Amino acid sequence: MREQLQQLLEGRVMQCVKQQRGKNPCQKIERKIDSLGRRDAEIAKARADGRIIKKEEQGENEHVYYLVHFQYLIQQKGLMYIEEEIEKRKAVFYRNQIIEDVELDLPEFDLNKESRLTFSQEDIMNTEYRLAYSYNRLKAVQYAERWWNSYNPAYIKFENDCTNFISQCLNQGGAPMRGHPNRTLGWWVRGQNYSFSWAVANALKVYLANSKTGLRAREVSSPDQLLLGDVICYDFQGNGRFDHNTIVTGKDANGMPLVNAHTYNSRQRYWAYEDSTAYTPNIKYKFFTIVDD
């Protein structure tokens, strides 16, 4: 079964890459190829490796849940870099033959309901004190590279972990916490307790847009203005509620950001997420560069 999954993955990836356009179930890779083409880039090599995490018997069918680690060697002008991504999938076997293979949507994060408790302007501003700090971009990026596909046991872990991961990176870069123990105030984590801005995508976006003390950021108009260690926020539906956050860990040959992220664990992914299954034509972005003293 492990060998069958591996053959399926390698065949699907390589056929799409070689043909550049596919009639087979590889729309996600096709979107990636289209996105790369607009940047004068291409996939030089690709590989995929699967790891089974759970099996369930359902009548005569066996449902196999597994993780896929995709690696793409991207060639762009004179630059070569490796983009990586983790995908959660389910394969259905009937009499030891694969009859279905689909990508899984992650369950909703419970905190998204709680995060409707929005900050008041007074809480966000919190100008009674000012925490001086120097943001170490190198340390933030090093942390993002170290933990992009695993979880630091020193921090709380969520199934929908994207914002928690970005907060960890910012904290490792020296950004100071503030606001404990009020979950609607500031940006902080203490053991199993945390502010909404630490763990909820929309709440972190609101915090970065408004904070005047402690961790602070300035919104810029385009992604090429971002530096390593900066943050991009994503509103996939374009409805004003932001769903995802990433951290800039590199630049491509055109000076555009490459990002790392959790939930759908990714490394050195092109910032626009045009190849994501969550992408819609209505997507909106916010670009925040971290400021310090």
PDB file of C-alpha atoms in Angstrom:
ATOM      1  CA  MET A   1       0.000   0.000   0.000  1.00  0.00           C
ATOM      2  CA  ARG A   2       2.833   2.403   0.851  1.00  0.00           C
ATOM      3  CA  GLU A   3       4.426   1.639  -2.510  1.00  0.00           C
ATOM      4  CA  GLN A   4       1.145   2.219  -4.345  1.00  0.00           C
ATOM      5  CA  LEU A   5       0.712   5.619  -2.741  1.00  0.00           C
ATOM      6  CA  GLN A   6       4.275   6.550  -3.611  1.00  0.00           C
ATOM      7  CA  GLN A   7       3.828   5.542  -7.258  1.00  0.00           C
ATOM      8  CA  LEU A   8       0.577   7.493  -7.421  1.00  0.00           C
ATOM      9  CA  LEU A   9       2.194  10.628  -6.039  1.00  0.00           C
ATOM     10  CA  GLU A  10       5.333  10.514  -8.152  1.00  0.00           C
ATOM     11  CA  GLY A  11       3.371   9.722 -11.302  1.00  0.00           C
ATOM     12  CA  ARG A  12       0.880  12.546 -10.716  1.00  0.00           C
ATOM     13  CA  VAL A  13       3.551  15.136  -9.949  1.00  0.00           C
ATOM     14  CA  MET A  14       5.962  14.241 -12.716  1.00  0.00           C
ATOM     15  CA  GLN A  15       3.293  13.895 -15.411  1.00  0.00           C
ATOM     16  CA  CYS A  16       1.983  17.377 -14.647  1.00  0.00           C
ATOM     17  CA  VAL A  17       5.471  18.866 -14.543  1.00  0.00           C
ATOM     18  CA  LYS A  18       6.544  17.245 -17.796  1.00  0.00           C
ATOM     19  CA  GLN A  19       3.358  18.060 -19.691  1.00  0.00           C
ATOM     20  CA  GLN A  20       3.050  21.560 -18.156  1.00  0.00           C
ATOM     21  CA  ARG A  21      -0.694  21.213 -18.735  1.00  0.00           C
ATOM     22  CA  GLY A  22      -2.583  18.203 -17.453  1.00  0.00           C
ATOM     23  CA  LYS A  23      -5.833  16.443 -18.185  1.00  0.00           C
ATOM     24  CA  ASN A  24      -5.336  14.472 -14.987  1.00  0.00           C
ATOM     25  CA  PRO A  25      -6.088  15.466 -11.350  1.00  0.00           C
ATOM     26  CA  CYS A  26      -3.228  17.911 -10.916  1.00  0.00           C
ATOM     27  CA  GLN A  27      -4.938  21.299 -11.028  1.00  0.00           C
ATOM     28  CA  LYS A  28      -2.974  22.532  -8.033  1.00  0.00           C
ATOM     29  CA  ILE A  29       0.335  21.856  -9.781  1.00  0.00           C
ATOM     30  CA  GLU A  30      -1.022  23.424 -12.969  1.00  0.00           C
ATOM     31  CA  ARG A  31      -1.795  26.594 -11.029  1.00  0.00           C
ATOM     32  CA  LYS A  32       1.740  26.537  -9.661  1.00  0.00           C
ATOM     33  CA  ILE A  33       3.163  26.170 -13.175  1.00  0.00           C
ATOM     34  CA  ASP A  34       1.006  29.063 -14.413  1.00  0.00           C
ATOM     35  CA  SER A  35       2.132  31.232 -11.520  1.00  0.00           C
ATOM     36  CA  LEU A  36       5.787  30.377 -12.145  1.00  0.00           C
ATOM     37  CA  GLY A  37       5.407  31.142 -15.856  1.00  0.00           C
ATOM     38  CA  ARG A  38       4.253  34.661 -15.083  1.00  0.00           C
ATOM     39  CA  ARG A  39       7.487  35.118 -13.094  1.00  0.00           C
ATOM     40  CA  ASP A  40       9.758  33.669 -15.817  1.00  0.00           C
ATOM     41  CA  ALA A  41      10.324  30.627 -13.620  1.00  0.00           C
ATOM     42  CA  GLU A  42       9.797  26.888 -14.003  1.00  0.00           C
ATOM     43  CA  ILE A  43       9.949  23.619 -12.080  1.00  0.00           C
ATOM     44  CA  ALA A  44      13.289  22.003 -12.887  1.00  0.00           C
ATOM     45  CA  LYS A  45      12.678  18.911 -10.752  1.00  0.00           C
ATOM     46  CA  ALA A  46       9.932  17.684  -8.451  1.00  0.00           C
ATOM     47  CA  ARG A  47       9.380  14.842  -6.034  1.00  0.00           C
ATOM     48  CA  ALA A  48       6.758  13.744  -3.532  1.00  0.00           C
ATOM     49  CA  ASP A  49       6.904  11.437  -0.542  1.00  0.00           C
ATOM     50  CA  GLY A  50       3.906  10.085   1.372  1.00  0.00           C
ATOM     51  CA  ARG A  51       3.542   8.963   4.995  1.00  0.00           C
ATOM     52  CA  ILE A  52       0.473   7.059   6.205  1.00  0.00           C
ATOM     53  CA  ILE A  53      -0.961   8.413   9.468  1.00  0.00           C
ATOM     54  CA  LYS A  54      -4.247   6.473   9.843  1.00  0.00           C
ATOM     55  CA  LYS A  55      -6.265   3.636   8.282  1.00  0.00           C
ATOM     56  CA  GLU A  56      -9.995   2.913   8.592  1.00  0.00           C
ATOM     57  CA  GLU A  57     -12.019  -0.054   7.346  1.00  0.00           C
ATOM     58  CA  GLN A  58     -15.400   0.972   5.867  1.00  0.00           C
ATOM     59  CA  GLY A  59     -17.148  -2.066   4.434  1.00  0.00           C
ATOM     60  CA  GLU A  60     -15.047  -3.450   1.609  1.00  0.00           C
ATOM     61  CA  ASN A  61     -13.155  -0.182   1.299  1.00  0.00           C
ATOM     62  CA  GLU A  62     -10.106   0.907   3.241  1.00  0.00           C
ATOM     63  CA  HIS A  63      -9.647   4.629   3.847  1.00  0.00           C
ATOM     64  CA  VAL A  64      -6.017   5.670   4.205  1.00  0.00           C
ATOM     65  CA  TYR A  65      -5.152   9.117   5.575  1.00  0.00           C
ATOM     66  CA  TYR A  66      -1.667  10.301   4.745  1.00  0.00           C
ATOM     67  CA  LEU A  67       0.672  13.289   4.534  1.00  0.00           C
ATOM     68  CA  VAL A  68       2.502  14.251   1.365  1.00  0.00           C
ATOM     69  CA  HIS A  69       5.792  16.145   1.333  1.00  0.00           C
ATOM     70  CA  PHE A  70       6.209  17.930  -2.014  1.00  0.00           C
ATOM     71  CA  GLN A  71       9.575  19.374  -3.049  1.00  0.00           C
ATOM     72  CA  TYR A  72      10.026  21.557  -6.129  1.00  0.00           C
ATOM     73  CA  LEU A  73      13.371  22.730  -7.460  1.00  0.00           C
ATOM     74  CA  ILE A  74      12.500  26.146  -8.921  1.00  0.00           C
ATOM     75  CA  GLN A  75      14.658  27.709 -11.619  1.00  0.00           C
ATOM     76  CA  GLN A  76      14.219  31.433 -12.198  1.00  0.00           C
ATOM     77  CA  LYS A  77      16.706  33.333 -14.332  1.00  0.00           C
ATOM     78  CA  GLY A  78      20.019  32.597 -12.595  1.00  0.00           C
ATOM     79  CA  LEU A  79      18.459  31.598  -9.273  1.00  0.00           C
ATOM     80  CA  MET A  80      17.692  28.081  -8.027  1.00  0.00           C
ATOM     81  CA  TYR A  81      15.753  27.413  -4.828  1.00  0.00           C
ATOM     82  CA  ILE A  82      13.671  24.638  -3.256  1.00  0.00           C
ATOM     83  CA  GLU A  83      10.008  25.157  -2.424  1.00  0.00           C
ATOM     84  CA  GLU A  84       8.409  22.652  -0.044  1.00  0.00           C
ATOM     85  CA  GLU A  85       4.839  21.948   1.041  1.00  0.00           C
ATOM     86  CA  ILE A  86       2.933  19.448   3.171  1.00  0.00           C
ATOM     87  CA  GLU A  87      -0.511  18.269   2.074  1.00  0.00           C
ATOM     88  CA  LYS A  88      -3.091  16.138   3.920  1.00  0.00           C
ATOM     89  CA  ARG A  89      -4.859  13.577   1.731  1.00  0.00           C
ATOM     90  CA  LYS A  90      -7.147  10.551   1.835  1.00  0.00           C
ATOM     91  CA  ALA A  91      -6.931   7.540  -0.496  1.00  0.00           C
ATOM     92  CA  VAL A  92      -9.687   4.932  -0.766  1.00  0.00           C
ATOM     93  CA  PHE A  93      -8.669   1.371  -1.622  1.00  0.00           C
ATOM     94  CA  TYR A  94     -10.981  -1.371  -2.928  1.00  0.00           C
ATOM     95  CA  ARG A  95      -9.390  -4.823  -3.104  1.00  0.00           C
ATOM     96  CA  ASN A  96      -5.960  -3.246  -2.809  1.00  0.00           C
ATOM     97  CA  GLN A  97      -6.572  -0.840  -5.700  1.00  0.00           C
ATOM     98  CA  ILE A  98      -6.822   2.937  -5.340  1.00  0.00           C
ATOM     99  CA  ILE A  99     -10.286   4.145  -6.386  1.00  0.00           C
ATOM    100  CA  GLU A 100     -10.167   7.668  -4.943  1.00  0.00           C
ATOM    101  CA  ASP A 101      -7.491  10.137  -3.832  1.00  0.00           C
ATOM    102  CA  VAL A 102      -8.461  13.593  -2.519  1.00  0.00           C
ATOM    103  CA  GLU A 103      -6.931  16.483  -0.618  1.00  0.00           C
ATOM    104  CA  LEU A 104      -8.478  17.058   2.805  1.00  0.00           C
ATOM    105  CA  ASP A 105      -9.792  20.328   4.146  1.00  0.00           C
ATOM    106  CA  LEU A 106      -8.708  21.069   7.688  1.00  0.00           C
ATOM    107  CA  PRO A 107     -11.424  21.410  10.335  1.00  0.00           C
ATOM    108  CA  GLU A 108     -12.422  24.896  11.397  1.00  0.00           C
ATOM    109  CA  PHE A 109     -10.336  26.348  14.179  1.00  0.00           C
ATOM    110  CA  ASP A 110     -12.543  26.844  17.240  1.00  0.00           C
ATOM    111  CA  LEU A 111     -10.849  30.138  18.046  1.00  0.00           C
ATOM    112  CA  ASN A 112     -12.187  31.646  14.821  1.00  0.00           C
ATOM    113  CA  LYS A 113     -15.577  31.815  16.541  1.00  0.00           C
ATOM    114  CA  GLU A 114     -14.080  33.403  19.642  1.00  0.00           C
ATOM    115  CA  SER A 115     -12.129  35.906  17.576  1.00  0.00           C
ATOM    116  CA  ARG A 116     -15.342  37.748  16.743  1.00  0.00           C
ATOM    117  CA  LEU A 117     -14.586  39.440  20.060  1.00  0.00           C
ATOM    118  CA  THR A 118     -12.769  42.334  18.432  1.00  0.00           C
ATOM    119  CA  PHE A 119     -10.306  44.745  20.001  1.00  0.00           C
ATOM    120  CA  SER A 120     -11.461  48.122  21.181  1.00  0.00           C
ATOM    121  CA  GLN A 121      -9.363  51.039  20.008  1.00  0.00           C
ATOM    122  CA  GLU A 122      -8.351  51.687  23.615  1.00  0.00           C
ATOM    123  CA  ASP A 123      -7.062  48.137  23.998  1.00  0.00           C
ATOM    124  CA  ILE A 124      -5.203  48.215  20.703  1.00  0.00           C
ATOM    125  CA  MET A 125      -3.508  51.531  21.303  1.00  0.00           C
ATOM    126  CA  ASN A 126      -2.576  50.822  24.932  1.00  0.00           C
ATOM    127  CA  THR A 127      -0.262  53.850  24.952  1.00  0.00           C
ATOM    128  CA  GLU A 128       0.274  53.977  28.711  1.00  0.00           C
ATOM    129  CA  TYR A 129       3.664  52.332  28.320  1.00  0.00           C
ATOM    130  CA  ARG A 130       6.152  51.619  25.548  1.00  0.00           C
ATOM    131  CA  LEU A 131       8.325  48.523  25.238  1.00  0.00           C
ATOM    132  CA  ALA A 132      11.576  49.173  23.384  1.00  0.00           C
ATOM    133  CA  TYR A 133      12.950  46.308  21.343  1.00  0.00           C
ATOM    134  CA  SER A 134      15.184  45.509  18.390  1.00  0.00           C
ATOM    135  CA  TYR A 135      13.732  43.020  15.922  1.00  0.00           C
ATOM    136  CA  ASN A 136      16.286  40.403  14.887  1.00  0.00           C
ATOM    137  CA  ARG A 137      15.108  39.413  11.415  1.00  0.00           C
ATOM    138  CA  LEU A 138      17.776  36.744  11.025  1.00  0.00           C
ATOM    139  CA  LYS A 139      16.658  34.910  14.163  1.00  0.00           C
ATOM    140  CA  ALA A 140      13.007  35.101  13.093  1.00  0.00           C
ATOM    141  CA  VAL A 141      13.842  33.591   9.701  1.00  0.00           C
ATOM    142  CA  GLN A 142      16.122  30.952  11.206  1.00  0.00           C
ATOM    143  CA  TYR A 143      13.275  29.891  13.479  1.00  0.00           C
ATOM    144  CA  ALA A 144      10.848  29.767  10.529  1.00  0.00           C
ATOM    145  CA  GLU A 145      13.292  27.550   8.646  1.00  0.00           C
ATOM    146  CA  ARG A 146      13.903  25.274  11.625  1.00  0.00           C
ATOM    147  CA  TRP A 147      10.240  24.672  12.498  1.00  0.00           C
ATOM    148  CA  TRP A 148       8.344  25.038   9.188  1.00  0.00           C
ATOM    149  CA  ASN A 149       7.403  21.348   9.157  1.00  0.00           C
ATOM    150  CA  SER A 150       7.444  20.520  12.868  1.00  0.00           C
ATOM    151  CA  TYR A 151       6.286  21.961  16.176  1.00  0.00           C
ATOM    152  CA  ASN A 152       8.374  23.451  18.949  1.00  0.00           C
ATOM    153  CA  PRO A 153       7.292  21.738  22.199  1.00  0.00           C
ATOM    154  CA  ALA A 154       8.110  24.932  24.088  1.00  0.00           C
ATOM    155  CA  TYR A 155       4.947  26.514  22.641  1.00  0.00           C
ATOM    156  CA  ILE A 156       1.280  25.593  22.559  1.00  0.00           C
ATOM    157  CA  LYS A 157       0.217  23.789  19.347  1.00  0.00           C
ATOM    158  CA  PHE A 158      -3.014  24.194  17.347  1.00  0.00           C
ATOM    159  CA  GLU A 159      -4.406  22.086  14.515  1.00  0.00           C
ATOM    160  CA  ASN A 160      -4.871  25.312  12.578  1.00  0.00           C
ATOM    161  CA  ASP A 161      -1.427  26.607  13.470  1.00  0.00           C
ATOM    162  CA  CYS A 162      -0.606  29.312  10.923  1.00  0.00           C
ATOM    163  CA  THR A 163      -0.864  32.374  13.166  1.00  0.00           C
ATOM    164  CA  ASN A 164       0.608  30.643  16.217  1.00  0.00           C
ATOM    165  CA  PHE A 165       3.649  29.778  14.068  1.00  0.00           C
ATOM    166  CA  ILE A 166       4.063  33.358  12.822  1.00  0.00           C
ATOM    167  CA  SER A 167       3.755  34.651  16.386  1.00  0.00           C
ATOM    168  CA  GLN A 168       6.493  32.254  17.485  1.00  0.00           C
ATOM    169  CA  CYS A 169       8.762  33.513  14.701  1.00  0.00           C
ATOM    170  CA  LEU A 170       8.144  37.144  15.681  1.00  0.00           C
ATOM    171  CA  ASN A 171       8.777  36.374  19.334  1.00  0.00           C
ATOM    172  CA  GLN A 172      12.013  34.546  18.529  1.00  0.00           C
ATOM    173  CA  GLY A 173      13.053  37.648  16.617  1.00  0.00           C
ATOM    174  CA  GLY A 174      12.780  39.643  19.837  1.00  0.00           C
ATOM    175  CA  ALA A 175       9.286  41.129  19.587  1.00  0.00           C
ATOM    176  CA  PRO A 176       8.038  41.697  23.146  1.00  0.00           C
ATOM    177  CA  MET A 177       4.736  40.364  24.458  1.00  0.00           C
ATOM    178  CA  ARG A 178       2.233  42.555  26.253  1.00  0.00           C
ATOM    179  CA  GLY A 179      -1.355  42.437  27.503  1.00  0.00           C
ATOM    180  CA  HIS A 180      -1.427  39.330  29.719  1.00  0.00           C
ATOM    181  CA  PRO A 181      -3.863  38.080  31.028  1.00  0.00           C
ATOM    182  CA  ASN A 182      -6.522  39.878  28.926  1.00  0.00           C
ATOM    183  CA  ARG A 183      -7.071  37.770  25.774  1.00  0.00           C
ATOM    184  CA  THR A 184      -8.420  40.738  23.828  1.00  0.00           C
ATOM    185  CA  LEU A 185      -5.458  42.946  24.797  1.00  0.00           C
ATOM    186  CA  GLY A 186      -2.009  43.061  23.253  1.00  0.00           C
ATOM    187  CA  TRP A 187      -0.105  40.059  21.906  1.00  0.00           C
ATOM    188  CA  TRP A 188       1.109  37.299  24.225  1.00  0.00           C
ATOM    189  CA  VAL A 189       1.246  33.619  25.186  1.00  0.00           C
ATOM    190  CA  ARG A 190       1.673  32.089  28.652  1.00  0.00           C
ATOM    191  CA  GLY A 191       1.701  28.285  28.761  1.00  0.00           C
ATOM    192  CA  GLN A 192      -1.708  27.159  27.468  1.00  0.00           C
ATOM    193  CA  ASN A 193      -3.170  30.660  27.608  1.00  0.00           C
ATOM    194  CA  TYR A 194      -2.802  33.280  24.857  1.00  0.00           C
ATOM    195  CA  SER A 195      -4.232  36.417  23.323  1.00  0.00           C
ATOM    196  CA  PHE A 196      -6.468  36.146  20.279  1.00  0.00           C
ATOM    197  CA  SER A 197      -3.847  38.094  18.324  1.00  0.00           C
ATOM    198  CA  TRP A 198      -1.284  35.363  19.053  1.00  0.00           C
ATOM    199  CA  ALA A 199      -3.313  32.542  17.504  1.00  0.00           C
ATOM    200  CA  VAL A 200      -6.115  33.905  15.275  1.00  0.00           C
ATOM    201  CA  ALA A 201      -5.328  35.144  11.756  1.00  0.00           C
ATOM    202  CA  ASN A 202      -7.747  38.068  11.638  1.00  0.00           C
ATOM    203  CA  ALA A 203      -6.875  39.179  15.169  1.00  0.00           C
ATOM    204  CA  LEU A 204      -3.139  39.318  14.363  1.00  0.00           C
ATOM    205  CA  LYS A 205      -3.881  41.367  11.251  1.00  0.00           C
ATOM    206  CA  VAL A 206      -5.945  43.837  13.323  1.00  0.00           C
ATOM    207  CA  TYR A 207      -3.202  44.001  15.958  1.00  0.00           C
ATOM    208  CA  LEU A 208      -0.392  44.676  13.461  1.00  0.00           C
ATOM    209  CA  ALA A 209      -2.444  47.380  11.770  1.00  0.00           C
ATOM    210  CA  ASN A 210      -3.071  49.257  15.014  1.00  0.00           C
ATOM    211  CA  SER A 211      -0.486  48.517  17.709  1.00  0.00           C
ATOM    212  CA  LYS A 212       1.521  51.524  18.881  1.00  0.00           C
ATOM    213  CA  THR A 213       3.562  49.794  21.583  1.00  0.00           C
ATOM    214  CA  GLY A 214       5.389  46.495  21.981  1.00  0.00           C
ATOM    215  CA  LEU A 215       5.288  44.532  18.732  1.00  0.00           C
ATOM    216  CA  ARG A 216       4.540  47.069  15.987  1.00  0.00           C
ATOM    217  CA  ALA A 217       4.332  47.051  12.216  1.00  0.00           C
ATOM    218  CA  ARG A 218       3.802  49.414   9.307  1.00  0.00           C
ATOM    219  CA  GLU A 219       1.616  48.500   6.347  1.00  0.00           C
ATOM    220  CA  VAL A 220       3.291  48.859   2.951  1.00  0.00           C
ATOM    221  CA  SER A 221       1.592  48.924  -0.431  1.00  0.00           C
ATOM    222  CA  SER A 222       3.372  46.135  -2.297  1.00  0.00           C
ATOM    223  CA  PRO A 223       5.125  42.848  -1.442  1.00  0.00           C
ATOM    224  CA  ASP A 224       8.493  43.869  -2.913  1.00  0.00           C
ATOM    225  CA  GLN A 225       8.786  46.433  -0.100  1.00  0.00           C
ATOM    226  CA  LEU A 226       8.871  43.688   2.533  1.00  0.00           C
ATOM    227  CA  LEU A 227      12.043  42.537   4.257  1.00  0.00           C
ATOM    228  CA  LEU A 228      12.977  39.131   5.614  1.00  0.00           C
ATOM    229  CA  GLY A 229      10.994  38.484   8.793  1.00  0.00           C
ATOM    230  CA  ASP A 230       8.004  40.565   7.695  1.00  0.00           C
ATOM    231  CA  VAL A 231       4.405  39.317   7.602  1.00  0.00           C
ATOM    232  CA  ILE A 232       1.787  38.846   4.876  1.00  0.00           C
ATOM    233  CA  CYS A 233      -1.913  38.435   5.805  1.00  0.00           C
ATOM    234  CA  TYR A 234      -4.406  36.704   3.482  1.00  0.00           C
ATOM    235  CA  ASP A 235      -8.147  37.202   3.060  1.00  0.00           C
ATOM    236  CA  PHE A 236      -8.890  34.373   0.631  1.00  0.00           C
ATOM    237  CA  GLN A 237     -12.577  35.200   0.153  1.00  0.00           C
ATOM    238  CA  GLY A 238     -12.100  38.958   0.009  1.00  0.00           C
ATOM    239  CA  ASN A 239     -14.789  39.458   2.665  1.00  0.00           C
ATOM    240  CA  GLY A 240     -12.661  41.553   5.028  1.00  0.00           C
ATOM    241  CA  ARG A 241     -11.911  38.688   7.424  1.00  0.00           C
ATOM    242  CA  PHE A 242      -8.333  37.459   7.136  1.00  0.00           C
ATOM    243  CA  ASP A 243      -7.757  33.690   7.160  1.00  0.00           C
ATOM    244  CA  HIS A 244      -4.003  33.079   6.970  1.00  0.00           C
ATOM    245  CA  ASN A 245      -0.585  34.565   7.760  1.00  0.00           C
ATOM    246  CA  THR A 246       2.923  33.869   6.479  1.00  0.00           C
ATOM    247  CA  ILE A 247       6.453  35.105   7.202  1.00  0.00           C
ATOM    248  CA  VAL A 248       8.924  36.261   4.556  1.00  0.00           C
ATOM    249  CA  THR A 249      11.982  33.976   4.551  1.00  0.00           C
ATOM    250  CA  GLY A 250      13.517  34.714   1.152  1.00  0.00           C
ATOM    251  CA  LYS A 251      13.268  36.576  -2.153  1.00  0.00           C
ATOM    252  CA  ASP A 252      13.031  35.246  -5.706  1.00  0.00           C
ATOM    253  CA  ALA A 253      15.045  36.508  -8.666  1.00  0.00           C
ATOM    254  CA  ASN A 254      12.589  39.376  -9.143  1.00  0.00           C
ATOM    255  CA  GLY A 255      12.925  40.491  -5.527  1.00  0.00           C
ATOM    256  CA  MET A 256       9.478  39.154  -4.597  1.00  0.00           C
ATOM    257  CA  PRO A 257       8.865  37.407  -1.257  1.00  0.00           C
ATOM    258  CA  LEU A 258       9.079  33.688  -0.613  1.00  0.00           C
ATOM    259  CA  VAL A 259       7.286  32.655   2.574  1.00  0.00           C
ATOM    260  CA  ASN A 260       7.081  29.912   5.214  1.00  0.00           C
ATOM    261  CA  ALA A 261       3.827  28.909   6.889  1.00  0.00           C
ATOM    262  CA  HIS A 262       2.062  26.349   9.055  1.00  0.00           C
ATOM    263  CA  THR A 263      -1.339  24.592   8.840  1.00  0.00           C
ATOM    264  CA  TYR A 264      -0.587  23.671   5.237  1.00  0.00           C
ATOM    265  CA  ASN A 265       3.094  23.548   6.099  1.00  0.00           C
ATOM    266  CA  SER A 266       5.094  25.345   3.404  1.00  0.00           C
ATOM    267  CA  ARG A 267       8.651  26.527   2.883  1.00  0.00           C
ATOM    268  CA  GLN A 268       9.944  29.119   0.400  1.00  0.00           C
ATOM    269  CA  ARG A 269       6.504  29.306  -1.239  1.00  0.00           C
ATOM    270  CA  TYR A 270       5.752  32.192  -3.586  1.00  0.00           C
ATOM    271  CA  TRP A 271       3.880  34.812  -1.575  1.00  0.00           C
ATOM    272  CA  ALA A 272       0.724  35.110  -3.748  1.00  0.00           C
ATOM    273  CA  TYR A 273      -0.608  31.575  -2.993  1.00  0.00           C
ATOM    274  CA  GLU A 274      -2.125  31.375  -6.488  1.00  0.00           C
ATOM    275  CA  ASP A 275      -1.587  27.599  -6.467  1.00  0.00           C
ATOM    276  CA  SER A 276      -3.443  27.125  -3.162  1.00  0.00           C
ATOM    277  CA  THR A 277      -6.801  25.353  -3.050  1.00  0.00           C
ATOM    278  CA  ALA A 278      -7.952  28.222  -0.809  1.00  0.00           C
ATOM    279  CA  TYR A 279      -7.163  30.833  -3.476  1.00  0.00           C
ATOM    280  CA  THR A 280     -10.068  32.760  -5.023  1.00  0.00           C
ATOM    281  CA  PRO A 281     -10.103  35.660  -7.516  1.00  0.00           C
ATOM    282  CA  ASN A 282     -11.357  37.839  -4.653  1.00  0.00           C
ATOM    283  CA  ILE A 283      -8.247  37.336  -2.516  1.00  0.00           C
ATOM    284  CA  LYS A 284      -6.879  40.360  -0.673  1.00  0.00           C
ATOM    285  CA  TYR A 285      -3.497  40.818   0.989  1.00  0.00           C
ATOM    286  CA  LYS A 286      -2.024  43.015   3.690  1.00  0.00           C
ATOM    287  CA  PHE A 287       1.734  43.566   3.815  1.00  0.00           C
ATOM    288  CA  PHE A 288       3.290  44.449   7.172  1.00  0.00           C
ATOM    289  CA  THR A 289       6.907  45.346   7.806  1.00  0.00           C
ATOM    290  CA  ILE A 290       7.970  45.051  11.444  1.00  0.00           C
ATOM    291  CA  VAL A 291       9.265  48.254  13.037  1.00  0.00           C
ATOM    292  CA  ASP A 292      11.345  48.578  16.192  1.00  0.00           C
ATOM    293  CA  ASP A 293      13.209  51.171  18.225  1.00  0.00           C
TER     294      ASP A 293
END
